[in-house]
Amino acid sequence: MSGKVKVATTSLAGCFGCHMSFLDIDERLIALSELVEFDRTPITDIKEVGPCDIGLIEGGVCNAENVEVLKEFRRNCRILVAMGACAINGGIPAMRNSFDLKECLEESYVHGVGVEDPQIPSDTEIPLLLNKVHPIHEVVKIDYFLPGCPPPADTIWTFFEQLLNNQPVEFTYRQIHYD
Amino acid sequence: MIRHFTLDGKKIPFREGQTIMEAAQDAGIYIPHLCYNPEFVPHGSCRVCTVKANGRIVASCTTPATEEMQVENETEELQGNRRELLQMLFVEGNHVCPGCEKSGACQLQAVAYYTGMLAPEFTYFYPMRTVDSSHPDVAIDYNRCILCELCVRASRDEDGKNIFSIDGRGINTHLTVNSASGKLGDTDFDVHDKAAQVCPVGAILPKHEGYNIPIGQRLYDRKPISVVGDVADHQEE
């Protein structure tokens, strides 16, 4: 790879916890910034993803926009990574899969505590919800998986360190957990 | 005369009638497993304990050891097979580890960690399953049941109550409770029953304990299952 490695990140149906864990690599961010350049991420606030070497995806897909962004990342990123439990298996948002979408919407917008003028939002600006929440590997091909809710900072750091040094990505026992 | 077989190149002694699993355990060698518990008749259903014996793929918990048998256990091929079996178990149920109070002390998780599984990678079924909280002391979360049948065996063979059974076929196979209502609260199930102590996952859970042990300090948070042992071995603590 010539020059700096280009990295993009995004959070789909996630809570930004994985991004917080990424920031938890602390002063190693300085070392990382010597090696990588950030494209679209919540840190740079760039809205459109351009051609990148690595894309990190947090969160599963729960609406039409998530699917669009995910496919855009896949088109642009040479290596696409599922970061965290929600990207890997839908996670907490996927717990709504035990209910009909209608039931979920009614619970929030019709029968919810303190709701005035109950109605289900249908503005064209709002992305349509999918019937179920899905892990991202059901939509696009994923090259690496980083488990955890969130993945520990050390796991994320090890991943970058090994990948950028062209080593096989391997984790120690304590770097792998699903919770 | 003590007889021997070979496990990953190591000579393992065994007694007549012992399975590969039993002899390996006596020798202190870990073979991953979920539905096996030395206190009960082997069920041979989870297949996670699959080994290669004289070149054939067999469940080590049900296959008797024989003289000079050549057994492979910790090979990349077998670990890969086990990983795929575990991935299938994960996508067939609703295993939301971050939201499960058994997380960190769950044998399904621990065996998956042991085999190096990073993600289930298959398409999720997201089956519609329920939670039975009708019993005052124990809850059943059917989302997490892996059909190992340990509660069935414990209730039938040790408690003498026959409270559980497995019903249905294929993806619809499920655990049922033998009461007219199908609710655990309508049986004579007791939190001290053996059947309440053997669940390897978070399907049969004692109430009121939840997060007594914080995440990070749980059974498998620091050391792998090959060192720590099964969930059932630690239930009395």
XYZ file of C-alpha atoms in Angstrom:
416
model
C 0.000 0.000 0.000
C 1.430 3.361 -0.974
C 0.989 6.316 1.351
C -1.517 6.215 4.169
C -4.139 3.520 4.453
C -7.616 4.969 4.003
C -10.163 4.020 6.658
C -13.883 4.766 6.795
C -16.274 3.932 9.645
C -19.991 4.190 10.218
C -22.659 3.233 12.712
C -25.845 1.704 11.275
C -28.310 0.233 13.807
C -25.775 0.613 16.606
C -25.275 2.808 19.654
C -21.827 4.223 18.797
C -20.424 2.114 21.638
C -18.048 0.378 19.202
C -16.802 3.766 18.023
C -16.262 4.754 21.675
C -14.277 1.554 22.159
C -12.242 2.423 19.066
C -11.383 5.775 20.691
C -10.422 3.816 23.813
C -7.203 2.734 22.103
C -6.155 6.072 23.661
C -2.662 7.320 22.841
C -2.298 4.577 20.260
C -4.585 6.769 18.142
C -1.499 8.917 17.515
C 0.463 5.938 16.237
C -2.541 4.917 14.144
C -2.919 8.396 12.648
C 0.649 8.093 11.335
C -0.461 5.054 9.338
C -4.045 5.783 8.349
C -6.100 8.598 6.961
C -9.796 8.804 7.790
C -12.400 9.129 5.084
C -16.084 9.047 6.070
C -16.382 8.647 9.865
C -18.312 10.413 12.613
C -14.930 11.955 13.558
C -14.273 13.678 10.220
C -17.985 14.252 9.609
C -17.466 13.446 5.906
C -20.909 12.371 4.637
C -20.041 10.260 1.575
C -17.633 7.360 1.566
C -14.895 7.424 -1.101
C -12.508 4.658 -2.206
C -10.972 3.153 0.955
C -8.751 0.306 2.063
C -10.674 -0.564 5.219
C -14.299 0.045 6.209
C -15.487 -0.579 9.764
C -19.224 -1.126 10.180
C -20.892 -0.869 13.559
C -24.517 -1.991 13.942
C -26.839 -4.221 11.949
C -29.332 -3.100 9.322
C -32.772 -2.028 10.541
C -33.894 0.371 7.806
C -33.575 1.152 4.096
C -30.884 3.794 4.677
C -28.714 1.289 6.583
C -28.842 -1.043 3.580
C -27.917 1.786 1.193
C -24.973 2.977 3.323
C -23.738 -0.582 3.832
C -23.775 -1.304 0.085
C -22.004 2.018 -0.554
C -19.278 0.976 1.901
C -18.930 -2.414 0.244
C -18.571 -0.776 -3.167
C -15.826 1.517 -1.872
C -13.884 -0.524 0.684
C -11.369 -3.153 -0.217
C -11.724 -4.778 3.225
C -15.031 -4.584 5.065
C -15.182 -5.344 8.792
C -18.191 -6.176 10.989
C -17.367 -4.400 14.254
C -19.311 -5.523 17.308
C -22.273 -7.697 18.261
C -24.969 -5.750 16.354
C -23.093 -5.859 13.028
C -22.423 -9.565 13.612
C -25.857 -10.780 14.727
C -28.218 -7.823 14.917
C -27.582 -7.534 18.676
C -29.978 -5.705 20.976
C -31.913 -3.975 18.133
C -32.639 -7.454 16.706
C -34.581 -8.301 19.866
C -37.480 -6.563 18.111
C -37.470 -9.500 15.681
C -39.608 -11.371 18.230
C -42.422 -8.928 17.445
C -44.211 -7.678 14.333
C -42.976 -4.325 13.087
C -46.521 -2.975 13.531
C -46.532 -4.027 17.183
C -43.192 -2.248 17.754
C -44.332 0.986 16.106
C -47.636 0.974 17.984
C -45.850 0.358 21.271
C -43.724 3.480 20.748
C -45.931 5.906 18.863
C -49.469 4.914 19.758
C -49.518 3.263 23.189
C -46.258 4.752 24.518
C -46.215 6.561 27.861
C -46.825 10.293 27.477
C -47.588 10.133 23.741
C -49.767 12.998 22.504
C -51.490 12.918 19.117
C -50.623 9.232 18.611
C -49.673 8.362 15.019
C -47.091 6.230 13.276
C -44.514 8.521 11.579
C -44.663 8.324 7.780
C -42.627 11.330 6.588
C -40.752 10.625 3.340
C -37.568 11.985 5.010
C -37.598 9.087 7.476
C -36.011 5.860 6.185
C -38.476 2.973 6.098
C -37.900 0.308 8.723
C -37.213 -3.256 7.600
C -39.524 -5.982 8.886
C -36.578 -7.537 10.723
C -33.163 -6.347 11.867
C -30.359 -8.252 10.103
C -26.647 -8.745 10.625
C -24.613 -7.086 7.872
C -23.172 -10.326 6.474
C -26.685 -11.164 5.242
C -26.532 -8.119 2.934
C -22.904 -7.854 1.755
C -19.745 -9.937 1.945
C -17.762 -9.315 5.122
C -14.016 -9.917 5.320
C -13.371 -9.741 9.083
C -15.446 -9.978 12.250
C -14.610 -8.238 15.531
C -16.926 -9.636 18.211
C -17.904 -7.906 21.450
C -20.424 -5.444 22.839
C -18.312 -3.466 22.261
C -15.143 -5.188 21.019
C -12.430 -4.276 23.529
C -10.095 -1.457 22.451
C -7.269 -4.000 22.538
C -9.090 -6.227 20.048
C -9.562 -3.297 17.662
C -5.919 -2.268 18.085
C -4.634 -5.812 17.549
C -6.749 -6.039 14.414
C -5.237 -2.867 12.931
C -1.719 -3.723 14.030
C -1.783 -7.179 12.441
C -3.657 -6.167 9.306
C -1.434 -3.135 8.608
C 1.653 -5.294 9.113
C 0.327 -7.908 6.690
C 0.141 -10.509 9.453
C -2.719 -12.996 9.872
C -5.321 -11.549 12.249
C -5.311 -13.601 15.445
C -6.704 -12.752 18.860
C -5.803 -13.940 22.350
C -8.485 -15.653 24.491
C -9.367 -12.507 26.402
C -9.665 -10.424 23.255
C -12.650 -12.502 22.084
C -15.981 -12.128 23.802
C -19.557 -11.760 22.589
C -20.823 -9.547 25.416
C -4.175 -55.530 32.030
C -4.498 -51.791 31.358
C -5.424 -51.049 27.788
C -4.555 -47.968 25.785
C -5.569 -45.930 22.798
C -3.818 -42.960 21.214
C -5.255 -39.432 21.433
C -3.419 -36.803 19.362
C -0.300 -38.966 19.598
C -0.553 -39.438 23.375
C -1.108 -42.857 24.989
C -4.354 -42.837 27.016
C -5.294 -45.696 29.369
C -8.923 -46.860 29.516
C -11.102 -49.398 31.294
C -13.320 -51.840 29.407
C -16.564 -50.083 28.404
C -15.275 -46.539 28.781
C -16.027 -44.088 25.982
C -13.310 -41.987 24.344
C -14.715 -38.967 26.225
C -14.607 -40.699 29.640
C -11.072 -41.953 29.188
C -9.910 -38.534 27.928
C -11.511 -36.793 30.916
C -9.851 -39.248 33.324
C -6.551 -38.415 31.655
C -7.226 -34.679 32.052
C -7.674 -34.024 28.353
C -10.423 -31.682 27.242
C -12.705 -32.615 24.361
C -15.227 -29.815 23.708
C -18.859 -30.779 24.405
C -22.283 -29.362 25.227
C -24.825 -32.181 25.684
C -22.390 -34.407 27.549
C -22.380 -34.438 31.357
C -20.580 -37.340 33.085
C -23.463 -37.749 35.543
C -25.930 -38.774 32.832
C -26.284 -41.289 30.033
C -24.648 -39.772 26.935
C -27.047 -38.314 24.405
C -24.673 -37.805 21.465
C -26.793 -35.067 19.896
C -24.747 -31.855 19.880
C -21.830 -33.479 17.983
C -19.442 -30.840 19.333
C -17.344 -33.671 20.829
C -16.770 -35.102 17.364
C -13.341 -36.716 16.973
C -11.729 -38.828 14.275
C -11.292 -42.408 15.477
C -9.347 -44.681 13.117
C -10.165 -42.183 10.362
C -13.920 -42.115 11.057
C -15.854 -39.109 12.358
C -17.607 -40.147 15.597
C -19.091 -38.568 18.725
C -16.522 -39.223 21.453
C -19.199 -39.255 24.189
C -20.925 -42.328 22.732
C -18.044 -44.219 21.105
C -16.315 -46.851 23.265
C -12.534 -46.702 23.353
C -10.816 -49.760 21.876
C -7.302 -51.097 22.105
C -4.825 -49.226 19.891
C -7.523 -46.934 18.493
C -5.996 -43.840 16.857
C -7.993 -40.749 17.835
C -7.574 -37.180 16.575
C -9.027 -34.398 18.712
C -7.290 -31.039 18.519
C -6.758 -30.760 14.785
C -7.576 -27.679 12.699
C -10.026 -29.780 10.659
C -12.003 -30.927 13.724
C -11.936 -27.483 15.345
C -13.312 -26.139 12.057
C -16.128 -28.723 12.068
C -16.959 -27.856 15.663
C -16.918 -24.152 14.881
C -19.473 -24.697 12.117
C -21.705 -26.782 14.389
C -21.595 -23.978 16.961
C -22.332 -21.357 14.312
C -25.423 -23.345 13.346
C -26.525 -23.515 17.001
C -26.136 -19.741 17.279
C -28.252 -18.911 14.202
C -30.966 -21.458 15.094
C -31.765 -19.740 18.368
C -31.877 -16.163 19.608
C -28.596 -15.822 21.476
C -28.248 -12.152 22.367
C -25.142 -12.365 24.529
C -25.022 -8.666 25.559
C -28.589 -9.009 26.868
C -28.266 -12.406 28.569
C -27.591 -12.708 32.271
C -25.805 -16.030 31.711
C -23.216 -14.337 29.500
C -19.650 -15.076 30.616
C -20.749 -18.271 32.375
C -22.366 -19.896 29.345
C -20.989 -23.114 27.942
C -22.158 -22.407 24.378
C -20.164 -19.164 24.433
C -17.189 -20.779 26.134
C -16.926 -23.658 23.666
C -17.292 -21.158 20.801
C -14.445 -19.076 22.270
C -12.385 -22.245 22.629
C -12.816 -23.075 18.942
C -11.991 -19.483 17.962
C -15.440 -18.641 16.564
C -15.597 -14.891 15.840
C -19.090 -14.741 14.349
C -21.917 -17.136 13.365
C -21.636 -16.093 9.673
C -24.716 -18.086 8.560
C -28.161 -16.629 7.878
C -30.147 -16.128 11.053
C -33.451 -17.911 11.589
C -34.704 -15.515 14.300
C -37.280 -18.112 15.405
C -40.283 -16.876 17.363
C -39.842 -18.273 20.858
C -41.255 -17.413 24.252
C -40.199 -16.940 27.854
C -41.925 -18.831 30.681
C -41.678 -16.917 33.941
C -44.637 -18.648 35.614
C -42.467 -20.401 38.232
C -41.616 -18.332 41.331
C -37.922 -19.291 41.427
C -36.881 -20.330 37.928
C -37.457 -18.844 34.471
C -37.202 -20.619 31.124
C -36.069 -18.598 28.122
C -36.779 -20.820 25.111
C -34.806 -18.426 22.876
C -31.586 -19.817 24.315
C -32.373 -23.539 24.460
C -29.917 -25.653 22.432
C -31.876 -28.927 22.889
C -29.038 -30.701 24.721
C -31.666 -32.637 26.703
C -29.705 -32.375 29.946
C -32.723 -31.025 31.868
C -34.827 -33.841 30.377
C -32.323 -36.451 31.565
C -31.805 -34.837 34.988
C -35.515 -34.502 35.700
C -36.296 -38.026 34.515
C -33.255 -39.943 35.776
C -32.321 -38.107 38.958
C -35.245 -35.990 40.174
C -37.779 -38.685 39.167
C -40.173 -35.926 38.062
C -40.106 -36.172 34.265
C -40.909 -32.494 33.884
C -39.243 -31.849 30.516
C -39.278 -33.396 27.091
C -38.291 -32.504 23.541
C -41.100 -32.139 21.024
C -41.415 -31.332 17.297
C -39.073 -31.813 14.360
C -36.442 -29.854 12.453
C -36.340 -26.117 13.160
C -39.582 -26.561 15.159
C -37.951 -28.918 17.660
C -38.447 -27.435 21.098
C -38.357 -28.097 24.800
C -41.752 -28.680 26.398
C -42.909 -28.766 29.991
C -45.090 -31.676 31.005
C -48.022 -29.876 32.588
C -51.531 -29.347 31.236
C -50.852 -25.650 30.699
C -47.299 -26.244 29.458
C -46.121 -23.805 32.151
C -43.319 -24.564 34.574
C -45.292 -22.902 37.375
C -47.876 -25.691 37.115
C -45.357 -28.472 37.837
C -43.661 -29.549 41.072
C -40.317 -28.281 39.732
C -38.035 -26.960 42.469
C -35.044 -24.648 42.226
C -32.989 -27.309 44.075
C -33.811 -30.008 41.519
C -30.904 -31.427 39.559
C -32.672 -30.286 36.384
C -32.267 -26.688 37.566
C -28.486 -27.102 37.830
C -27.493 -28.664 34.507
C -28.470 -26.180 31.774
C -25.258 -25.280 29.898
C -26.789 -22.056 28.527
C -29.146 -19.378 29.865
C -32.359 -21.266 29.067
C -33.175 -22.487 32.599
C -32.219 -19.686 34.950
C -32.734 -19.240 38.681
C -34.507 -15.945 39.384
C -33.369 -13.184 41.759
C -29.644 -13.709 41.083
C -29.176 -11.921 37.762
C -25.977 -9.968 37.855
C -24.686 -11.025 41.309
C -21.368 -11.803 39.645
C -20.365 -8.867 37.440
C -19.520 -9.310 33.748
C -15.739 -9.606 33.535
C -15.481 -11.797 36.651
C -17.492 -14.723 35.374
C -16.565 -18.355 34.854
C -15.118 -18.052 31.369
C -14.169 -14.367 31.323
C -10.530 -14.989 32.099
C -9.733 -18.593 31.382
C -10.947 -20.982 28.692
C -13.368 -23.841 29.324
C -10.558 -26.349 28.734
C -9.064 -25.069 32.010
C -12.192 -24.048 33.948
C -14.459 -27.036 33.177
C -18.207 -27.271 32.591
C -20.934 -24.970 33.882
C -22.493 -27.883 35.788
C -19.257 -28.393 37.787
C -19.604 -24.894 39.231
C -23.331 -24.738 39.988
C -23.020 -25.457 43.720
C -20.586 -22.588 44.340
